mmCIF file of N, CA and C in Angstrom:
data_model
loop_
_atom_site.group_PDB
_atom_site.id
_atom_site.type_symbol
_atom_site.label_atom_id
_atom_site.label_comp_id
_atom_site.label_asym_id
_atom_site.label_seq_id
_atom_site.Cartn_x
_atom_site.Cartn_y
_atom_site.Cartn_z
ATOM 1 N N UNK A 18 164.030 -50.271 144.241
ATOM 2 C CA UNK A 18 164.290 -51.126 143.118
ATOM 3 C C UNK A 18 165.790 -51.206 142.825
ATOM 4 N N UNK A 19 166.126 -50.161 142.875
ATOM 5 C CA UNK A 19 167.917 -50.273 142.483
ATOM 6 C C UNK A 19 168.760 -50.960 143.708
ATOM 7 N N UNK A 20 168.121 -50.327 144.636
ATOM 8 C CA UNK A 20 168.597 -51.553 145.952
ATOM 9 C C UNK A 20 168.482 -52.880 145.751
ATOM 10 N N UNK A 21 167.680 -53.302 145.195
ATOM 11 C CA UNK A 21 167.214 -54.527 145.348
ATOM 12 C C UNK A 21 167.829 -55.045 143.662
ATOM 13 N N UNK A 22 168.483 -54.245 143.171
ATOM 14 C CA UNK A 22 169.297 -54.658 142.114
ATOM 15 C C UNK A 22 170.667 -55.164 142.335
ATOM 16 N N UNK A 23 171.298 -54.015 143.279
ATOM 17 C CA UNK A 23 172.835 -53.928 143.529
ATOM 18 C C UNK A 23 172.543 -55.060 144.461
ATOM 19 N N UNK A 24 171.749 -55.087 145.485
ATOM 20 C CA UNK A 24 171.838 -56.814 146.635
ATOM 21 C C UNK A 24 172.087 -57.703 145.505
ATOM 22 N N UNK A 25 171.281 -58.281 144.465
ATOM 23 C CA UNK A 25 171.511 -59.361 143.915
ATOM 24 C C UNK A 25 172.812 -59.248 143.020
ATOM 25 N N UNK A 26 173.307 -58.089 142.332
ATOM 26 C CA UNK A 26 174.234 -58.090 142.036
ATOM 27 C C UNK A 26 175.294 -57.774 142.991
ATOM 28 N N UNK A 27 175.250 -57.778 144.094
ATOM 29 C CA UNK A 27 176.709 -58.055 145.195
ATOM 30 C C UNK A 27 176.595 -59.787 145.421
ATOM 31 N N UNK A 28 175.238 -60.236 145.561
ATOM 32 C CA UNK A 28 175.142 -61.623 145.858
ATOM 33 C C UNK A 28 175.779 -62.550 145.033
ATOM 34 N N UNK A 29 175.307 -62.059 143.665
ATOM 35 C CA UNK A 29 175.938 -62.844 142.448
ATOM 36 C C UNK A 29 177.105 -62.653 142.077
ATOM 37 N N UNK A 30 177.687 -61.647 142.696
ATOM 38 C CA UNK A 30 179.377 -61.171 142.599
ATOM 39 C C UNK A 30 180.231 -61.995 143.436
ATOM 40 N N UNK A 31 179.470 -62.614 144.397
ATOM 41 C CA UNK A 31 180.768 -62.788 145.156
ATOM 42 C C UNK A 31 181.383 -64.543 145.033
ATOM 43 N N UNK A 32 182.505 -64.333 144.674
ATOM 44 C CA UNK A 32 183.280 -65.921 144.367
ATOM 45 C C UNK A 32 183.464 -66.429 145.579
ATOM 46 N N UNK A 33 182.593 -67.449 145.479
ATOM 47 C CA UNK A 33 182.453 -68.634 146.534
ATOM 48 C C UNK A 33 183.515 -69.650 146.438
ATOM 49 N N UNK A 34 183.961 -69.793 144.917
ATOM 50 C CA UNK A 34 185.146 -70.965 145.075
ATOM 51 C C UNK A 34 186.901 -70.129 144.901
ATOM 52 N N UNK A 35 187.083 -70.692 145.903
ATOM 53 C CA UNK A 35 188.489 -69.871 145.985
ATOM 54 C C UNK A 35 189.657 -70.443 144.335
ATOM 55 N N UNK A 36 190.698 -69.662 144.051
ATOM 56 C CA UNK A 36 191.140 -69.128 142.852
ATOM 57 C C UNK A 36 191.679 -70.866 142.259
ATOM 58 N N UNK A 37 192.142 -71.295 143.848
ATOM 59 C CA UNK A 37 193.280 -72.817 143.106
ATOM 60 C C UNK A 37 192.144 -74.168 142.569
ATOM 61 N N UNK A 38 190.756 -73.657 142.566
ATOM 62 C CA UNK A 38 189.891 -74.466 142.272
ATOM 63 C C UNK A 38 188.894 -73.880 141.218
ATOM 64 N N UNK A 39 189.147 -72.711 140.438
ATOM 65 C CA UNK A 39 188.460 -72.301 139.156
ATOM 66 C C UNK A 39 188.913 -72.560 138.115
ATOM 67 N N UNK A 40 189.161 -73.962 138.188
ATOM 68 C CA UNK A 40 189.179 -75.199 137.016
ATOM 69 C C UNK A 40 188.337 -75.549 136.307
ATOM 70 N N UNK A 41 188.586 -76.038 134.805
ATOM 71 C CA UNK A 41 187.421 -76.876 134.280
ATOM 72 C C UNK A 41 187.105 -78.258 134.662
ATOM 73 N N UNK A 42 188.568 -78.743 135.054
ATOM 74 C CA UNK A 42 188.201 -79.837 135.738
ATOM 75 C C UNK A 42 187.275 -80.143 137.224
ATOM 76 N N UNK A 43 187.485 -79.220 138.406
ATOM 77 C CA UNK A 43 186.918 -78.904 139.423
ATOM 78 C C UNK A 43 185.584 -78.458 139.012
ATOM 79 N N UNK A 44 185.238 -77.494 137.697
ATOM 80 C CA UNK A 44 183.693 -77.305 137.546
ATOM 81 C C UNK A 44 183.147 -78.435 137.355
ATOM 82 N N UNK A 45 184.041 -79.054 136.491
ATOM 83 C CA UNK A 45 182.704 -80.552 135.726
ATOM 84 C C UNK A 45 182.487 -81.523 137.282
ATOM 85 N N UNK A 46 183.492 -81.402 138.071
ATOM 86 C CA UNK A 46 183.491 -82.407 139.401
ATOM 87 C C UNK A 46 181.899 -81.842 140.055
ATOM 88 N N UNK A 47 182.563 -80.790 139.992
ATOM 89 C CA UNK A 47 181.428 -79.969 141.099
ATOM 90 C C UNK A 47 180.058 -80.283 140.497
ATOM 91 N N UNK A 48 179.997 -79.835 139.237
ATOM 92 C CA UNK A 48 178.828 -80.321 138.286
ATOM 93 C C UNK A 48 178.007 -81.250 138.947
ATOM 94 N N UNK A 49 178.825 -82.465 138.279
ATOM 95 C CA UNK A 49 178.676 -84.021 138.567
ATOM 96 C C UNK A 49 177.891 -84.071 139.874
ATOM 97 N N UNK A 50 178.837 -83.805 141.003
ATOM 98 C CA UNK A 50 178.685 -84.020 142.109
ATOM 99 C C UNK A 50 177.059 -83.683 142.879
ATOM 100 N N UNK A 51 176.920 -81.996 142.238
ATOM 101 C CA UNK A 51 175.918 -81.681 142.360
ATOM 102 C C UNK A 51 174.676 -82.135 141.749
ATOM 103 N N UNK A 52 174.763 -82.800 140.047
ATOM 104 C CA UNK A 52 173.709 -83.473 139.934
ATOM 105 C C UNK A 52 173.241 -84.347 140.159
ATOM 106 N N UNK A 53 174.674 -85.206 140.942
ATOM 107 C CA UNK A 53 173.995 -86.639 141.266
ATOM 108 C C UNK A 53 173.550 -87.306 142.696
ATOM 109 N N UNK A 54 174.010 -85.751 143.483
ATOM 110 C CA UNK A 54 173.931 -85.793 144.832
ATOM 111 C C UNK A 54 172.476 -84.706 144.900
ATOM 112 N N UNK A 55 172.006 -84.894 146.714
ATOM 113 C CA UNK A 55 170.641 -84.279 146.946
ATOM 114 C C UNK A 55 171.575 -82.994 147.818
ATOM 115 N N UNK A 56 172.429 -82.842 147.627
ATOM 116 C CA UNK A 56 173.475 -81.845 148.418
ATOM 117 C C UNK A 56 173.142 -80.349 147.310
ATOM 118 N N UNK A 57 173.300 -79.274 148.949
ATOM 119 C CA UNK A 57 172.604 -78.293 148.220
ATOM 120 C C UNK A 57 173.753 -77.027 148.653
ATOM 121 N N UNK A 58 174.189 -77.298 149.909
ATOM 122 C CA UNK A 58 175.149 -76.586 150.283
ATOM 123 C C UNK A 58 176.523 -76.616 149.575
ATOM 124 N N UNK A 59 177.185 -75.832 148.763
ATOM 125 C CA UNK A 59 178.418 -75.553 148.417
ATOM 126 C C UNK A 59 179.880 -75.779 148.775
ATOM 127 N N UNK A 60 179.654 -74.751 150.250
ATOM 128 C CA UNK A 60 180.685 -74.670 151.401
ATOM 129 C C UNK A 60 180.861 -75.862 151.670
ATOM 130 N N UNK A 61 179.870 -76.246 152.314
ATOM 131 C CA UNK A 61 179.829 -78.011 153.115
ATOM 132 C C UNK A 61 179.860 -79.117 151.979
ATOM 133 N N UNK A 62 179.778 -78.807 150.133
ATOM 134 C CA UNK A 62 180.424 -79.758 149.515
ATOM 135 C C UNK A 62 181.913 -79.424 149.165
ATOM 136 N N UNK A 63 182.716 -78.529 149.056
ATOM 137 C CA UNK A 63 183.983 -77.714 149.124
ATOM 138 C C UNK A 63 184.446 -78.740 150.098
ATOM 139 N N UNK A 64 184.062 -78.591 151.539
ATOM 140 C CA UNK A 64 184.564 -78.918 152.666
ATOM 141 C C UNK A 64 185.020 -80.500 152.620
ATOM 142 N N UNK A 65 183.945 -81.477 152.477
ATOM 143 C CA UNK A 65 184.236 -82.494 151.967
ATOM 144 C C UNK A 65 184.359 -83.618 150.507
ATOM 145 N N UNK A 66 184.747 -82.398 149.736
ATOM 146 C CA UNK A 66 184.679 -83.463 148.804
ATOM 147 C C UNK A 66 186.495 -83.554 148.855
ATOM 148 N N UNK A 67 186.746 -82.561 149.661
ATOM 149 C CA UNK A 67 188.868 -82.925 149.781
ATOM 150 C C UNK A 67 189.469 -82.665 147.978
ATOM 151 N N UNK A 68 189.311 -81.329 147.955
ATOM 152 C CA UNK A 68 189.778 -80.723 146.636
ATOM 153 C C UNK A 68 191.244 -80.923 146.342
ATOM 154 N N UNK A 69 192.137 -80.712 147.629
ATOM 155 C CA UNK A 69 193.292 -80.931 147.355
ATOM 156 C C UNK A 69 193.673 -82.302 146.867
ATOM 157 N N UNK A 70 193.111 -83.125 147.221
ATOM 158 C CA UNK A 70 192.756 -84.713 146.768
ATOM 159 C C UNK A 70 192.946 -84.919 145.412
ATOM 160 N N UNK A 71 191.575 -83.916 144.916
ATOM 161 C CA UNK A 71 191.414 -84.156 143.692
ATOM 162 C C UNK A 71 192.503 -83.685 142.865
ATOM 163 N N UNK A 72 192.546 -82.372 143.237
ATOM 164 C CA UNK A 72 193.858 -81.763 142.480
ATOM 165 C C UNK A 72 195.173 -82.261 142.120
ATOM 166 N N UNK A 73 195.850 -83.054 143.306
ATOM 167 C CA UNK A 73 196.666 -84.077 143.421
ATOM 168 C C UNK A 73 196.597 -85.331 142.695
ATOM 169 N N UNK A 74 195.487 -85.969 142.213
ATOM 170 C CA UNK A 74 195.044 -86.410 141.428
ATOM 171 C C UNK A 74 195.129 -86.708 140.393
ATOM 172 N N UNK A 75 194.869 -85.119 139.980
ATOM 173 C CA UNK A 75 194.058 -84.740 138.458
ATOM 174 C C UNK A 75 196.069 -83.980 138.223
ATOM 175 N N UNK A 76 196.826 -83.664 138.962
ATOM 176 C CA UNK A 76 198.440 -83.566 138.622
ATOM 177 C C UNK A 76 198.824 -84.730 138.382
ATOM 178 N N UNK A 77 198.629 -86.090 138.811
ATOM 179 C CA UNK A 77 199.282 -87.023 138.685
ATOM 180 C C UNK A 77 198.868 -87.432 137.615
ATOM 181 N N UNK A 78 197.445 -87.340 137.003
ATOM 182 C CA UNK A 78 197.048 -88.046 135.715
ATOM 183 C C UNK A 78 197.789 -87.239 134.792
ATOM 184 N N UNK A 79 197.950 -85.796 134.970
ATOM 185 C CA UNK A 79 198.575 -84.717 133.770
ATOM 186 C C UNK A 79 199.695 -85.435 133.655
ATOM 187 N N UNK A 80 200.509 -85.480 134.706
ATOM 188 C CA UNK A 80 201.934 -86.056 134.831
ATOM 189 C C UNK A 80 202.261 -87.463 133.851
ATOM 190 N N UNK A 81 201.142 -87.998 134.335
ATOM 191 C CA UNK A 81 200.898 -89.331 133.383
ATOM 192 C C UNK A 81 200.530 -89.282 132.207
ATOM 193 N N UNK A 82 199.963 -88.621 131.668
ATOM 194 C CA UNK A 82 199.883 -88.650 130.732
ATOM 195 C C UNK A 82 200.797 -87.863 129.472
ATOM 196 N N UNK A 83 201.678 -86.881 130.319
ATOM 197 C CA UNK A 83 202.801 -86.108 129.550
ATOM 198 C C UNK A 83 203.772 -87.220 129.170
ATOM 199 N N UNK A 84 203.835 -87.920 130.482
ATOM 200 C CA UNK A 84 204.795 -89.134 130.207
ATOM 201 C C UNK A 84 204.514 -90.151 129.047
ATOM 202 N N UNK A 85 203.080 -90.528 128.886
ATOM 203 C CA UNK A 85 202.538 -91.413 127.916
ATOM 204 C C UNK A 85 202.935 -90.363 126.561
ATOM 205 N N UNK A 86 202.382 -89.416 126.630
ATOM 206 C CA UNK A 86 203.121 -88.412 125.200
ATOM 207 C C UNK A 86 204.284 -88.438 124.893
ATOM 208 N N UNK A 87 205.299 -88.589 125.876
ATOM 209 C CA UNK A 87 207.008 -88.780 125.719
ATOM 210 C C UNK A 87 207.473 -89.996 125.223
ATOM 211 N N UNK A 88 206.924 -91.113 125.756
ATOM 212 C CA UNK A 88 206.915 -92.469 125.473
ATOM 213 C C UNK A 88 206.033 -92.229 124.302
ATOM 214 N N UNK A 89 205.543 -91.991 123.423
ATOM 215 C CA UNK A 89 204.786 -91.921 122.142
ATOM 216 C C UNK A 89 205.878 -91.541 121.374
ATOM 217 N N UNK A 90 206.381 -90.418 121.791
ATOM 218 C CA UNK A 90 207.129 -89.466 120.779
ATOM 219 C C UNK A 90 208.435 -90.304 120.521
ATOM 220 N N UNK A 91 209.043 -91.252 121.937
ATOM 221 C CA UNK A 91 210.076 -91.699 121.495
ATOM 222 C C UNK A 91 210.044 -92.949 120.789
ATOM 223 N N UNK A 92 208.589 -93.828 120.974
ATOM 224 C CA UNK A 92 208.619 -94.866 120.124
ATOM 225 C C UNK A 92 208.291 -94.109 118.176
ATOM 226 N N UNK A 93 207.804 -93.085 118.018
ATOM 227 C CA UNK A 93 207.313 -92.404 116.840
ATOM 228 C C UNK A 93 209.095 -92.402 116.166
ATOM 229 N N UNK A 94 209.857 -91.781 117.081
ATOM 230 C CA UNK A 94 211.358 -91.227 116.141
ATOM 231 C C UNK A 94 211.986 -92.619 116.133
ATOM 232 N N UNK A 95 211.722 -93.909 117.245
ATOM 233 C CA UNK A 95 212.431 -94.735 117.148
ATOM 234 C C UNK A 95 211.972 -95.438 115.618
ATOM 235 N N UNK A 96 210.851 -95.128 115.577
ATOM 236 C CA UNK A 96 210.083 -95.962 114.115
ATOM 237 C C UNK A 96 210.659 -95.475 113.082
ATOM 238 N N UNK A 97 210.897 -93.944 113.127
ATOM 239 C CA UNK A 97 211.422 -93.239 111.789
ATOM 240 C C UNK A 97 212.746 -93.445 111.542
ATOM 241 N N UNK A 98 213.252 -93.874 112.849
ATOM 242 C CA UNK A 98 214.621 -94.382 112.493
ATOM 243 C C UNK A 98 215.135 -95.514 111.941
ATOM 244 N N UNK A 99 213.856 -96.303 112.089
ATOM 245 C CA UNK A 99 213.800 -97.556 111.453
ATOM 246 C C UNK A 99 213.533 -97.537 109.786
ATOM 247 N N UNK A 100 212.262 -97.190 109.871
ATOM 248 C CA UNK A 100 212.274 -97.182 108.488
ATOM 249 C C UNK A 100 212.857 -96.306 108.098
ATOM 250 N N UNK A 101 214.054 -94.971 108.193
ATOM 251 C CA UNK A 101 215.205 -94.882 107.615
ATOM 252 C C UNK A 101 216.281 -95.761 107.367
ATOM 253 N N UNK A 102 216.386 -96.657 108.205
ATOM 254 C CA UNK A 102 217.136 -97.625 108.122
ATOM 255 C C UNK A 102 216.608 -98.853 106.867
ATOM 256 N N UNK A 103 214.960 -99.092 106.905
ATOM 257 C CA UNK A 103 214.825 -100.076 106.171
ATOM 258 C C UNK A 103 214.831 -99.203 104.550
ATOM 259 N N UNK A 104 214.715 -97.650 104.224
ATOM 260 C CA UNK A 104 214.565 -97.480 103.281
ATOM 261 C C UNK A 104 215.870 -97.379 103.160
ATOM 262 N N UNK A 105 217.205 -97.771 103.508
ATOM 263 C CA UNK A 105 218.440 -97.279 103.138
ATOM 264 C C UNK A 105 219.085 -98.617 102.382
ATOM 265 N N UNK A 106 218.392 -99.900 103.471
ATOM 266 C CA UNK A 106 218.946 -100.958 103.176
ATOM 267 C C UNK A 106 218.483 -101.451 101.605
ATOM 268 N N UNK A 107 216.963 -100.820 101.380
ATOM 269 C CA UNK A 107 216.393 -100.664 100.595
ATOM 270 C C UNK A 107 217.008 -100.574 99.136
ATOM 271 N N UNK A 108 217.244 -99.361 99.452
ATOM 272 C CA UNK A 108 218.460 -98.866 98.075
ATOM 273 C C UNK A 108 219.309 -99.569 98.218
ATOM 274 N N UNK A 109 219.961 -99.718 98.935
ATOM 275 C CA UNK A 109 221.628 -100.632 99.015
ATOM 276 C C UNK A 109 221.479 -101.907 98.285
ATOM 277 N N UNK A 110 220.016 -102.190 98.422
ATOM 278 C CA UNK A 110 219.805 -103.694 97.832
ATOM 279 C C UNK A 110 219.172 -103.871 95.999
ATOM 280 N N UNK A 111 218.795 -102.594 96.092
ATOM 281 C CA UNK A 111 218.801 -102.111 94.707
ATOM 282 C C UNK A 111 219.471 -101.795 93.980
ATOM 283 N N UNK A 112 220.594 -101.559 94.559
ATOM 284 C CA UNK A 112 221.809 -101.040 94.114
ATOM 285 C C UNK A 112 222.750 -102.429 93.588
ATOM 286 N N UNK A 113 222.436 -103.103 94.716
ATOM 287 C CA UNK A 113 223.471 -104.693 94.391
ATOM 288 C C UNK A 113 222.841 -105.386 93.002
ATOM 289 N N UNK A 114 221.606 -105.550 93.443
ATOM 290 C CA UNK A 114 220.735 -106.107 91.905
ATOM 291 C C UNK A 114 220.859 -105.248 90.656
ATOM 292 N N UNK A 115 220.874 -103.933 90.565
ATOM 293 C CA UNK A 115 221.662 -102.916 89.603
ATOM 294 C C UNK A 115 222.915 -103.456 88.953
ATOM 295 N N UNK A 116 223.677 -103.980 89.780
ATOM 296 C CA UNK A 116 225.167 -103.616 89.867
ATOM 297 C C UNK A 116 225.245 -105.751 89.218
ATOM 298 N N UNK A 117 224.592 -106.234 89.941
ATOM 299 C CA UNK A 117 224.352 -107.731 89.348
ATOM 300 C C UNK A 117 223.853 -107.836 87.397
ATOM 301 N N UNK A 118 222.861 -107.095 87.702
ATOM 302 C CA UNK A 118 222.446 -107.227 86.370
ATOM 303 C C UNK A 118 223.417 -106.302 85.228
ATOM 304 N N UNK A 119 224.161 -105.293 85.703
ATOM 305 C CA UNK A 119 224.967 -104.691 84.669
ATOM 306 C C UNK A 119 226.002 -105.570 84.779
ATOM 307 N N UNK A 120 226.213 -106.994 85.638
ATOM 308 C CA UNK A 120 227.749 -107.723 85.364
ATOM 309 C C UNK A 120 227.025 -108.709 84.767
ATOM 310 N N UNK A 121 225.662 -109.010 84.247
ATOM 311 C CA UNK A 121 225.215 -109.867 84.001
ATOM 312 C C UNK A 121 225.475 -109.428 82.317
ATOM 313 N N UNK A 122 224.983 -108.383 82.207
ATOM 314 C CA UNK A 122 225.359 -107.678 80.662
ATOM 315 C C UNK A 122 226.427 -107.766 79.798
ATOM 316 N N UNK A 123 227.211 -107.407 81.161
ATOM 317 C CA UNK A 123 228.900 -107.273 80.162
ATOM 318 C C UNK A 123 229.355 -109.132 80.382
ATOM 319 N N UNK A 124 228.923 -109.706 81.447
ATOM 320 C CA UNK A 124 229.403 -111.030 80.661
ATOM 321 C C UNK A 124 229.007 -112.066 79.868
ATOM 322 N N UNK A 125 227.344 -111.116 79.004
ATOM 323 C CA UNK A 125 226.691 -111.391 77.721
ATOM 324 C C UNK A 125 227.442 -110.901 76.608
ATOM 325 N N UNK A 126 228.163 -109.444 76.954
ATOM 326 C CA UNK A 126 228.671 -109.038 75.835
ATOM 327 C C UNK A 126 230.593 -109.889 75.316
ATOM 328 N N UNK A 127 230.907 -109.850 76.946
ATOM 329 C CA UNK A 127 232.064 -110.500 76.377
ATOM 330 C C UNK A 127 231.467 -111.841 76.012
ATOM 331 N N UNK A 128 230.401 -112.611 76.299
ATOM 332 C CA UNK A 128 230.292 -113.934 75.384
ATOM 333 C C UNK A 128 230.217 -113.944 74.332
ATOM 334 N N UNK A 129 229.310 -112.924 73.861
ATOM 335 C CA UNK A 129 228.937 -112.356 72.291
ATOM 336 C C UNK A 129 230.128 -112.003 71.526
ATOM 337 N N UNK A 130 231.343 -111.407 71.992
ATOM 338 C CA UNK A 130 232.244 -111.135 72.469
ATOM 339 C C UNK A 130 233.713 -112.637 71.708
ATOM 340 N N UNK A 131 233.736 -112.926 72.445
ATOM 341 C CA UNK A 131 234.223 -114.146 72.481
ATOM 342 C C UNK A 131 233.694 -115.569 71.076
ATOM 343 N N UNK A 132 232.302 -115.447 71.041
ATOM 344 C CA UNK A 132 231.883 -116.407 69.699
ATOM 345 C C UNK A 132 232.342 -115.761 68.570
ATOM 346 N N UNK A 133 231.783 -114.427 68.802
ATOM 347 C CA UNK A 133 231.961 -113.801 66.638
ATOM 348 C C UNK A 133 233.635 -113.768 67.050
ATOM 349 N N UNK A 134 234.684 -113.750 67.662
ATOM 350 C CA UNK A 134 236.057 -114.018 67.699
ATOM 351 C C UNK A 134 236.451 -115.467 67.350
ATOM 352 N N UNK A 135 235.524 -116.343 68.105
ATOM 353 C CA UNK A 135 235.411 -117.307 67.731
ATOM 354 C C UNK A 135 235.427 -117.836 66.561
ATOM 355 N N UNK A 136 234.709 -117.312 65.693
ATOM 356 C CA UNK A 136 233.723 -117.884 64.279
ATOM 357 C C UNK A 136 234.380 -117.078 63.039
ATOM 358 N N UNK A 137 235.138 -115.798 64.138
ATOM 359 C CA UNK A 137 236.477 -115.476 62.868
ATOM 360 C C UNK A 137 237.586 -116.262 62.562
ATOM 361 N N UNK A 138 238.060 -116.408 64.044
ATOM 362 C CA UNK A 138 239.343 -116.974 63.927
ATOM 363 C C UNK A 138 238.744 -118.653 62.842
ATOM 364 N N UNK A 139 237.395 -119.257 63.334
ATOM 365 C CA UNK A 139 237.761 -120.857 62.700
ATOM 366 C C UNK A 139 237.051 -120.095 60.861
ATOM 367 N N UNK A 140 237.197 -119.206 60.971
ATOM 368 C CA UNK A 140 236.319 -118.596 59.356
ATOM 369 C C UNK A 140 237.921 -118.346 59.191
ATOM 370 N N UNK A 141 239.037 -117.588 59.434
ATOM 371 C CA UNK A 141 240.728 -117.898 58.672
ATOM 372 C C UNK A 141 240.824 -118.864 58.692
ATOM 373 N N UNK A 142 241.163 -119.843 59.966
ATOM 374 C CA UNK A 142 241.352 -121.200 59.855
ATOM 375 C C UNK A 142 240.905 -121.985 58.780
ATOM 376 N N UNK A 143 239.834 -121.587 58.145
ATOM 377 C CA UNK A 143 239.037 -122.869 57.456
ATOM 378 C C UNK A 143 239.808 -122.085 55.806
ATOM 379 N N UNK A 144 239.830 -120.840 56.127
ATOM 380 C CA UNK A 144 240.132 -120.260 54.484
ATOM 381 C C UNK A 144 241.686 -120.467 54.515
ATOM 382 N N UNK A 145 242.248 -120.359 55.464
ATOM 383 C CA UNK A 145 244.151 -120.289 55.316
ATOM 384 C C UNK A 145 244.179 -122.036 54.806
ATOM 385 N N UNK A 146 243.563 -123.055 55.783
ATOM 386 C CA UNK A 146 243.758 -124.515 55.345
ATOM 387 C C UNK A 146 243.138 -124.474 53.632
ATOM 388 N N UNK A 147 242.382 -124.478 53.127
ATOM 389 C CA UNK A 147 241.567 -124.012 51.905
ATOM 390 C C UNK A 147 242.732 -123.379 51.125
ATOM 391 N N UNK A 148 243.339 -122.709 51.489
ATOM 392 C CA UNK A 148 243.971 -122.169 50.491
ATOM 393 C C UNK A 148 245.378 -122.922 50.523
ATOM 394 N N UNK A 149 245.968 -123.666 51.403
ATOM 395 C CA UNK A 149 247.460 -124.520 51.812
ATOM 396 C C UNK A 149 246.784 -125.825 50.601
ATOM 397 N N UNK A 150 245.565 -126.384 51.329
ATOM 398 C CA UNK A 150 245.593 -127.999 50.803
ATOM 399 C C UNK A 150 244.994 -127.732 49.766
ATOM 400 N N UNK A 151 244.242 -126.854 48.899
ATOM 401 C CA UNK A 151 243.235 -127.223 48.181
ATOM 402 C C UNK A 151 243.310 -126.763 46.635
#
């Protein structure tokens, strides 16, 4: 009985797929492969399914897709640079309409300014003549 323990546990010990292919990606292949195929042999699917293939592959998509992450990241800072830019112009333009409406003020006040000076000077005028002719 213990013989016939340690056989199945040497059987079940031993790694059939060599180290550069104990991937998750290579399991789900293998998976696949095996459920959708009537293939029963391992070795002889190893042999031809051309792993290095895949691997080569499955580097070029990583590759590609690090690149698609880089190109993300630089359109992301190019955006933030933008709308730093549009929130700057932002203020700047708030600032002008600020700066409009406080010249809009003071040349209410010098009008205001200017009449009651106005309405003094013809208020002597009217009392200095008033008091010459009358």
């Amino acid at each position: 009985m213990n013989e016939i323990k340690s056989n199945i546990t040497t059987a079940y010990g031993v790694n059939i797929i060599p180290n550069k292919y104990r991937d998750i990606y290579v399991a789900y292949y293998l998976y696949d492969y095996f459920s959708s195929s009537r293939e029963t042999d391992l070795d002889k699917v190893l042999q031809t399914m051309l792993l290095d293939q895949i691997v080569e592959r499955l580097d070029r998509i990583i590759d590609q897709q690090e690149e698609i992450i880089l190109n993300q990241r630089m359109e992301l800072a190019l955006q933030e640079k933008q709308s730093a830019q549009l929130q700057e112009n932002h203020r700047a333009q708030l600032q002008a309409i600020a700066r409009v409406e406080q010249n809009q003020q003071l040349q209410s006040d010098y009008l205001a300014m200017i009449d009651t000076n106005t309405r003094i000077t013809n208020f002597f005028v009217t009392a200095d003549y008033i008091n010459k002719y009358l």
